[in-house]
Coordinates of C-alpha atoms and ligand atoms in Angstrom, one line a residue:
Chain C
M1 CA 27.3 -7.8 -1.6
K2 CA 27.6 -10.4 0.8
P3 CA 29.0 -10.0 4.4
P4 CA 32.6 -11.3 5.2
P5 CA 32.6 -14.6 6.9
F6 CA 31.6 -14.4 10.7
D7 CA 30.9 -17.1 13.4
Y8 CA 27.4 -17.6 14.6
A9 CA 25.5 -19.0 17.5
A10 CA 21.8 -19.1 18.4
P11 CA 21.7 -19.9 21.9
S12 CA 18.3 -20.8 23.8
E13 CA 19.1 -19.1 27.1
L14 CA 20.0 -15.7 28.2
D15 CA 22.8 -17.0 30.4
E16 CA 24.5 -18.4 27.3
V17 CA 23.9 -15.0 25.5
V18 CA 25.7 -13.0 28.4
E19 CA 28.5 -15.7 28.5
L20 CA 29.0 -15.3 24.8
L21 CA 29.0 -11.6 24.9
A22 CA 31.6 -11.8 27.6
E23 CA 33.9 -14.0 25.9
Q24 CA 33.6 -12.6 22.3
G25 CA 34.2 -8.9 23.4
E26 CA 33.5 -6.0 21.2
D27 CA 33.5 -7.7 17.8
A28 CA 30.5 -9.7 18.8
R29 CA 27.0 -8.4 17.7
L30 CA 23.5 -9.4 18.8
L31 CA 21.0 -10.3 16.0
A32 CA 17.4 -9.5 16.8
G33 CA 14.8 -9.4 14.0
G34 CA 17.3 -8.6 11.6
Q35 CA 15.3 -6.1 9.4
S36 CA 18.1 -3.6 9.7
L37 CA 21.3 -5.6 10.8
V38 CA 21.0 -8.0 7.9
P39 CA 21.1 -5.3 5.2
M40 CA 23.9 -3.5 7.3
L41 CA 25.9 -6.7 7.1
A42 CA 25.4 -7.1 3.4
L43 CA 26.4 -3.6 2.8
R44 CA 29.4 -4.2 5.1
L45 CA 28.3 -1.1 7.4
A46 CA 28.5 -3.8 10.1
R47 CA 31.5 -6.3 10.1
P48 CA 31.1 -8.3 13.3
S49 CA 33.3 -11.4 13.8
F50 CA 30.6 -13.0 15.8
L51 CA 27.0 -13.0 15.6
I52 CA 24.8 -14.0 18.6
D53 CA 21.2 -14.6 17.2
L54 CA 18.6 -14.0 20.0
N55 CA 15.7 -15.4 18.0
R56 CA 15.8 -18.7 19.8
V57 CA 16.2 -17.4 23.2
S58 CA 13.3 -18.2 25.6
G59 CA 11.5 -15.8 27.7
V60 CA 12.5 -12.5 26.1
S61 CA 9.5 -12.0 23.9
G62 CA 6.6 -11.7 26.5
I63 CA 4.0 -8.7 26.9
A64 CA 3.2 -8.5 30.3
L65 CA 1.0 -6.1 32.6
D66 CA 1.9 -5.4 36.2
G67 CA 1.1 -1.9 36.8
N68 CA 3.4 -0.8 33.8
L69 CA 3.4 -2.6 30.4
R70 CA 6.6 -4.7 30.3
I71 CA 7.6 -5.6 26.7
G72 CA 10.3 -8.2 26.0
A73 CA 13.0 -7.1 23.6
M74 CA 12.2 -9.9 21.3
A75 CA 8.6 -9.3 21.1
R76 CA 7.7 -9.0 17.2
Q77 CA 6.4 -5.7 16.1
A78 CA 3.4 -7.6 14.4
A79 CA 2.6 -9.3 17.9
I80 CA 2.6 -6.0 19.8
L81 CA 0.3 -4.5 17.1
A82 CA -2.1 -7.5 17.4
D83 CA -2.0 -7.5 21.1
P84 CA -5.1 -6.8 23.0
V85 CA -3.5 -5.5 26.2
V86 CA -1.3 -3.1 24.3
A87 CA -4.6 -1.8 22.6
R88 CA -6.0 -1.2 25.8
E89 CA -3.3 -0.1 28.0
L90 CA -1.0 1.9 25.6
P91 CA -2.6 2.4 22.1
V92 CA 0.1 4.9 21.3
L93 CA 2.5 2.0 21.1
A94 CA 0.5 0.2 18.5
E95 CA 0.1 3.5 16.8
A96 CA 3.8 3.9 16.6
I97 CA 4.4 0.5 15.3
R98 CA 1.9 1.0 12.5
H99 CA 4.2 3.5 11.1
I100 CA 7.3 1.0 11.0
G101 CA 7.9 -0.8 7.8
H102 CA 5.4 -3.2 6.4
L103 CA 3.7 -6.3 7.5
Q104 CA 6.5 -8.5 6.1
T105 CA 9.2 -6.7 8.2
R106 CA 6.9 -6.4 11.2
N107 CA 6.5 -10.1 11.2
R108 CA 10.1 -10.4 12.2
G109 CA 11.2 -6.8 13.2
T110 CA 11.4 -6.6 17.2
F111 CA 10.7 -4.0 19.6
G112 CA 14.1 -4.3 21.2
G113 CA 16.0 -4.4 17.9
S114 CA 14.5 -1.1 16.9
L115 CA 15.4 0.5 20.4
C116 CA 18.8 -0.7 20.3
L117 CA 19.8 0.2 16.8
S118 CA 18.4 3.7 17.8
D119 CA 18.1 5.1 14.1
P120 CA 17.4 8.7 14.5
A121 CA 14.4 8.5 12.3
A122 CA 12.7 5.6 14.2
E123 CA 9.5 5.8 16.0
L124 CA 10.3 3.6 19.0
P125 CA 13.2 5.4 20.5
A126 CA 11.3 8.8 20.5
L127 CA 8.2 7.0 22.0
A128 CA 10.3 5.5 24.8
L129 CA 11.8 8.9 25.5
M130 CA 8.4 10.4 25.6
L131 CA 7.2 7.8 28.0
D132 CA 10.1 7.6 30.2
A133 CA 10.7 4.0 29.5
E134 CA 13.0 2.0 31.7
F135 CA 15.3 -0.4 30.0
E136 CA 16.3 -3.6 31.5
L137 CA 20.0 -4.5 30.8
R138 CA 21.8 -7.8 31.5
S139 CA 25.3 -8.9 31.6
R140 CA 27.5 -11.3 33.2
R141 CA 28.0 -8.7 35.9
G142 CA 24.4 -8.4 36.5
V143 CA 21.2 -6.5 35.8
R144 CA 20.9 -2.8 35.6
T145 CA 18.0 -0.4 34.7
V146 CA 18.5 2.6 32.4
S147 CA 15.9 5.3 31.9
A148 CA 15.2 6.3 28.4
A149 CA 16.9 9.9 29.1
D150 CA 20.2 8.0 29.5
F151 CA 19.7 5.3 27.1
F152 CA 19.9 7.0 23.7
T153 CA 23.3 8.7 23.5
G154 CA 23.6 9.7 19.9
P155 CA 22.8 8.6 16.3
Y156 CA 22.9 4.7 16.4
S157 CA 24.3 4.7 19.8
T158 CA 23.1 3.7 23.2
A159 CA 24.4 3.4 26.8
I160 CA 24.4 -0.4 26.3
E161 CA 27.9 -1.8 26.9
F162 CA 29.3 -4.4 24.7
D163 CA 28.7 -7.2 27.1
E164 CA 25.0 -6.3 27.8
V165 CA 21.8 -7.4 26.1
L166 CA 18.6 -5.6 26.5
V167 CA 15.8 -7.8 28.1
A168 CA 12.9 -5.7 28.2
A169 CA 11.5 -2.2 28.6
N170 CA 9.0 -1.0 30.9
L171 CA 6.4 1.5 29.8
P172 CA 3.8 3.4 31.7
C173 CA 0.0 2.6 30.7
V174 CA -2.2 5.5 29.7
T175 CA -4.4 6.9 32.4
P176 CA -7.9 8.8 32.2
D177 CA -6.3 12.2 32.5
T178 CA -3.6 11.7 30.0
T179 CA -3.7 11.5 26.1
M180 CA -0.8 10.4 23.9
A181 CA -0.1 10.7 20.4
I182 CA 2.5 9.9 17.8
R183 CA 2.6 11.2 14.2
E184 CA 5.1 11.6 11.4
I185 CA 5.6 13.0 8.0
S186 CA 7.2 10.6 5.5
R187 CA 7.4 10.3 1.7
R188 CA 5.5 6.9 1.8
H189 CA 3.9 5.1 4.5
G190 CA 6.3 2.7 6.0
D191 CA 9.4 4.9 5.3
F192 CA 11.5 6.6 7.8
A193 CA 10.1 9.9 9.0
L194 CA 11.4 13.0 7.8
V195 CA 10.1 14.4 11.1
G196 CA 7.9 13.1 13.6
A197 CA 6.8 13.7 17.2
A198 CA 5.3 11.8 20.1
V199 CA 3.3 13.8 22.8
R200 CA 1.9 13.1 26.1
L201 CA -0.3 15.6 28.1
R202 CA -1.8 15.5 31.4
V203 CA -4.6 17.8 32.2
G204 CA -5.8 18.5 35.8
A205 CA -9.3 19.0 36.9
D206 CA -8.8 22.6 36.7
R207 CA -8.4 22.3 32.9
R208 CA -4.7 23.3 33.2
I209 CA -1.9 21.3 31.6
A210 CA -0.3 19.2 34.7
D211 CA 2.5 17.5 32.7
A212 CA 3.7 17.6 29.1
R213 CA 6.2 15.6 27.1
L214 CA 7.2 16.2 23.7
S215 CA 9.8 14.1 21.7
W216 CA 10.9 14.2 18.2
F217 CA 12.4 11.7 15.7
G218 CA 13.7 12.3 12.3
I219 CA 14.5 15.8 12.9
A220 CA 17.7 15.8 14.7
H221 CA 20.6 13.3 14.9
Q222 CA 19.0 11.4 17.9
P223 CA 15.7 11.1 19.6
I224 CA 15.4 14.3 21.5
R225 CA 12.9 16.3 23.8
S226 CA 11.8 19.9 23.7
V227 CA 12.3 20.3 27.5
V228 CA 12.0 24.1 27.7
T229 CA 8.6 24.0 25.9
E230 CA 7.4 21.1 28.1
A231 CA 8.3 23.1 31.2
A232 CA 6.5 26.1 29.8
L233 CA 3.2 24.2 29.1
I234 CA 2.8 23.3 32.6
G235 CA 0.1 25.4 34.3
Q236 CA -1.2 26.7 30.9
A237 CA -5.1 26.5 30.5
V238 CA -6.0 24.1 27.6
D239 CA -8.9 26.4 26.5
G240 CA -7.5 28.9 24.3
L241 CA -3.9 27.5 24.1
D242 CA -2.1 28.7 21.0
C243 CA -1.1 25.4 19.3
A244 CA 0.7 27.2 16.7
D245 CA 3.0 29.0 19.1
V246 CA 3.6 25.6 20.9
G247 CA 4.8 24.0 17.6
A248 CA 7.0 26.9 16.9
A249 CA 8.7 27.1 20.1
A250 CA 9.1 23.2 20.3
V251 CA 10.7 23.3 17.1
A252 CA 13.0 26.2 17.8
E253 CA 14.7 24.3 20.7
I254 CA 15.9 21.6 18.2
E255 CA 18.8 22.0 15.7
A256 CA 17.3 20.1 12.6
R257 CA 19.4 18.1 10.4
D258 CA 19.9 18.3 6.6
D259 CA 20.4 15.3 4.6
V260 CA 19.3 14.1 1.0
H261 CA 15.6 13.4 2.2
A262 CA 14.8 17.0 3.3
T263 CA 16.5 20.3 4.4
A264 CA 16.7 21.5 7.9
G265 CA 14.3 24.2 7.0
Y266 CA 11.8 21.8 5.8
R267 CA 12.2 19.6 8.8
S268 CA 11.5 22.7 11.1
R269 CA 8.6 24.1 9.3
A270 CA 6.9 20.8 8.9
G271 CA 7.8 19.6 12.5
A272 CA 6.0 23.1 13.7
R273 CA 2.9 22.5 11.8
L274 CA 2.9 18.8 12.8
V275 CA 3.1 19.5 16.6
A276 CA 0.6 22.4 16.2
A277 CA -1.9 19.8 14.6
M278 CA -1.1 17.1 17.2
F279 CA -1.7 19.6 20.1
R280 CA -4.9 20.9 18.4
D281 CA -6.4 17.3 18.0
T282 CA -5.1 16.2 21.4
L283 CA -6.5 19.0 23.6
E284 CA -9.9 18.5 21.6
G285 CA -10.5 15.6 23.9
F286 CA -10.3 18.0 26.8
V287 CA -12.1 21.1 25.6
E288 CA -15.7 21.1 26.7
Chain J
M1 CA 34.5 -19.7 8.2
S2 CA 31.9 -22.0 9.8
S3 CA 29.5 -24.4 8.3
H4 CA 26.0 -25.2 10.0
P5 CA 23.9 -28.0 9.4
I6 CA 20.3 -27.1 9.2
S7 CA 16.9 -28.8 8.4
F8 CA 13.7 -27.4 7.5
T9 CA 10.5 -28.2 5.8
L10 CA 10.3 -26.6 2.3
N11 CA 6.9 -26.7 0.6
G12 CA 6.0 -29.8 2.7
A13 CA 9.3 -31.7 2.0
A14 CA 12.0 -32.4 4.8
T15 CA 15.1 -30.7 3.7
A16 CA 18.7 -30.9 5.1
L17 CA 21.6 -28.7 4.1
E18 CA 25.0 -27.3 5.1
V19 CA 24.9 -23.5 5.0
E20 CA 27.3 -20.6 5.9
P21 CA 25.8 -18.1 8.4
R22 CA 26.7 -15.3 6.0
W23 CA 24.2 -16.7 3.4
T24 CA 20.8 -15.4 3.5
L25 CA 17.7 -17.7 3.3
L26 CA 17.0 -16.2 -0.2
D27 CA 20.5 -17.5 -1.5
V28 CA 19.9 -21.0 -0.2
L29 CA 16.3 -21.3 -1.6
R30 CA 17.4 -20.2 -4.9
R31 CA 20.8 -21.7 -5.3
Q32 CA 20.6 -25.0 -3.2
C33 CA 17.0 -25.8 -3.1
G34 CA 16.1 -24.8 -6.6
T35 CA 13.0 -22.9 -5.5
T36 CA 13.9 -20.0 -8.0
G37 CA 10.2 -18.6 -7.7
V38 CA 11.8 -16.8 -4.7
H39 CA 12.8 -13.7 -6.6
A40 CA 16.1 -11.7 -5.7
G41 CA 15.4 -8.1 -6.3
C42 CA 17.0 -5.5 -4.1
E43 CA 18.4 -7.9 -1.4
H44 CA 18.1 -5.6 1.3
G45 CA 14.6 -5.8 2.4
V46 CA 12.7 -3.0 0.3
C47 CA 11.2 -4.4 -2.6
G48 CA 9.3 -7.5 -1.3
A49 CA 10.1 -9.8 -4.4
C50 CA 11.7 -12.4 -2.0
T51 CA 8.6 -12.6 0.2
I52 CA 8.0 -16.3 1.6
I53 CA 6.0 -17.7 4.3
V54 CA 7.8 -18.9 7.3
D55 CA 5.9 -20.4 10.1
D56 CA 2.5 -19.2 8.6
V57 CA 3.7 -15.5 8.2
A58 CA 5.0 -13.6 5.3
V59 CA 8.7 -12.5 5.8
R60 CA 11.5 -11.2 3.4
A61 CA 13.8 -14.2 2.6
C62 CA 16.6 -11.8 1.9
L63 CA 16.4 -10.6 5.7
M64 CA 16.8 -13.9 7.2
L65 CA 20.2 -15.7 7.5
A66 CA 20.2 -19.2 6.2
P67 CA 21.0 -20.9 9.8
Q68 CA 17.7 -19.1 11.2
A69 CA 15.6 -21.4 9.0
D70 CA 16.6 -24.4 11.1
G71 CA 13.4 -26.2 12.2
C72 CA 11.2 -23.7 10.2
E73 CA 8.1 -24.6 8.1
I74 CA 8.8 -22.6 4.8
R75 CA 6.6 -22.1 1.9
T76 CA 7.4 -20.6 -1.5
V77 CA 5.3 -19.8 -4.5
E78 CA 6.2 -23.2 -5.8
S79 CA 3.7 -24.5 -3.2
V80 CA 0.7 -22.4 -3.9
A81 CA -1.1 -24.0 -6.9
E82 CA -2.3 -27.4 -6.7
P83 CA 0.2 -30.1 -8.0
D84 CA -2.1 -30.5 -10.9
G85 CA -1.7 -26.9 -11.9
T86 CA -4.9 -25.9 -10.6
L87 CA -4.4 -22.2 -9.4
H88 CA -5.0 -21.0 -6.0
R89 CA -7.8 -18.4 -5.7
V90 CA -5.4 -15.9 -5.0
Q91 CA -3.5 -16.5 -8.2
R92 CA -6.8 -16.9 -10.2
A93 CA -7.9 -13.6 -8.8
M94 CA -4.6 -12.0 -9.9
R95 CA -4.9 -13.4 -13.4
E96 CA -8.4 -12.2 -13.7
E97 CA -7.8 -8.7 -12.5
F98 CA -4.7 -8.3 -14.6
S99 CA -2.5 -7.6 -11.7
L100 CA 0.9 -8.6 -13.0
Q101 CA 2.9 -7.7 -16.2
C102 CA 6.4 -8.8 -16.3
G103 CA 5.8 -11.0 -13.2
F104 CA 9.0 -10.2 -11.3
C105 CA 7.2 -8.9 -8.2
T106 CA 4.4 -11.4 -8.4
P107 CA 5.8 -14.2 -6.4
G108 CA 6.2 -12.2 -3.4
V109 CA 2.9 -10.4 -3.7
V110 CA 1.1 -14.0 -4.1
M111 CA 2.9 -15.0 -0.7
T112 CA 1.6 -11.9 1.1
L113 CA -1.7 -12.4 -0.4
V114 CA -1.9 -16.1 0.7
Q115 CA -1.0 -14.8 4.4
M116 CA -3.8 -12.3 4.3
D117 CA -6.3 -14.8 2.6
E118 CA -5.5 -17.4 5.3
A119 CA -5.9 -14.7 8.1
G120 CA -9.3 -13.8 6.6
A121 CA -8.1 -10.1 6.3
D122 CA -10.4 -7.6 5.2
E123 CA -9.8 -5.4 2.1
D124 CA -8.1 -2.5 4.0
A125 CA -5.5 -4.9 5.6
V126 CA -4.7 -6.4 2.4
V127 CA -4.1 -3.1 0.7
E128 CA -1.9 -2.2 3.5
A129 CA 0.0 -5.4 3.3
L130 CA 0.6 -4.8 -0.3
T131 CA 2.5 -1.6 0.5
G132 CA 5.4 -4.1 1.2
H133 CA 5.9 -4.6 -2.3
L134 CA 7.2 -2.6 -5.2
C135 CA 6.0 -3.3 -8.7
R136 CA 7.6 -1.6 -11.5
C137 CA 5.0 -2.6 -14.3
T138 CA 1.4 -2.5 -13.6
G139 CA 0.8 0.0 -11.1
Y140 CA -1.2 -1.2 -8.1
Q141 CA -4.7 -1.0 -9.4
G142 CA -4.9 -4.6 -10.4
M143 CA -3.6 -5.6 -7.1
K144 CA -6.1 -3.4 -5.2
R145 CA -8.9 -5.1 -7.1
V146 CA -7.7 -8.4 -5.9
A147 CA -7.6 -6.9 -2.3
R148 CA -11.1 -6.1 -2.8
R149 CA -12.3 -9.5 -4.0
L150 CA -10.4 -11.1 -1.3
G151 CA -11.8 -8.9 1.3
Q152 CA -15.3 -9.7 0.0
A153 CA -14.6 -13.4 -0.3
T154 CA -13.7 -13.8 3.5
G155 CA -16.2 -16.3 4.5
A156 CA -18.0 -16.0 1.2
E157 CA -17.9 -18.2 -2.1
D158 CA -15.0 -16.8 -4.4
R159 CA -16.2 -15.2 -7.7
Q160 CA -15.9 -17.6 -10.4
D161 CA -16.9 -15.7 -13.3
G162 CA -13.8 -13.2 -13.5
Ligands
FES301 S1 14.9 -9.1 -2.4 FE1 14.2 -9.1 -0.4 S2 12.9 -7.3 -0.3 FE2 13.9 -7.0 -2.2
FES302 S1 4.6 -7.1 -12.6 FE1 6.6 -6.2 -13.3 S2 7.3 -5.7 -11.3 FE2 5.3 -6.1 -10.8

């Protein structure tokens, strides 16, 4: 299949992008790395009348450190994976990207493209949720910041208005008292996850959990946190924590989805085990 | 329907064309440029048969729109061997290690291996990069042997004895 005809522009400045978005209205679509959108066009799952290509826009692909890590929306996944600052300040981001597609798709696939597509089984949206990332959106009306908790609104949908473009996301760096991990179960490496989770734990000097974050991907219709379990973990001693219980409780909060790839029951059982194992391995770093 | 003039370097030669934005780079390379070594498999980014090198990195030609090639430097499998037919060491290793059968996936595999070879990647990285290719014939053991050879050959003399 080929896409039906559409108009195309590849502006070099962000100002032109927001002008075009405002002019073209809801039938325009932004093209980032194209690793998902191009097949969607070919299958006619997406039928924009106008495509605004972001690949030539300057100043939107940088990776910068100023307290937080600021990642430009058009940063290529391969560039993030190879970046020494990311490896040092937020290794879990590189870990997440290792699960995305393959070398050949990561060479073009972008950070922002994955976030904005918001595939329920994708790694980066769940990671952003776990990290409380802040999204910088721009339109002709101005700039606004949206937190990850408000950004992901459903399967393949986000809080981005039709005249807005994601410019960058701000992510917190890892601190000495925090550990983070992301893992998934998929049939083959590089496939979308059947179930996956991202975890962040901060442990105090009293060896109790001071803060916990647990987000899921693949299991439900959108990236989602186990907020009840997160709250229940605070104050618990890391020594002797029953990790199997944590996994079971975390998954019990989530309504798992059924599809051709796996049943809801499988996703729940596998998810509980996955999170239990992640807690076991994560806490090992803290156990004396 | 809009038509866009684009120009790029294809295997070292300056190329100028008019393209429709809905065409993929894969379409253009095969139909307008005659570089039919770029194979069309799944045409939605899964199989790797269309892999080419754009600005020094391996990408899926079926996932780039034709106008996106404007200004790029593109290499296809046609450019890999010497003009006199002498095979590139990646191609020689593939032949000696029996890592192809029907050859459908091969041009894409070659391009990924060329990128890895140029980057001086180690064996594990080469094997990981190969996961971006589906081969329906030989299994992957022959390709993994090539990965081992390339990994070992990093900085060393290529094995000549086959
Ligand atoms: S034809 Fe491009 S990946 Fe299959
Ligand atoms: S050699 Fe036949 S598909 Fe790979």
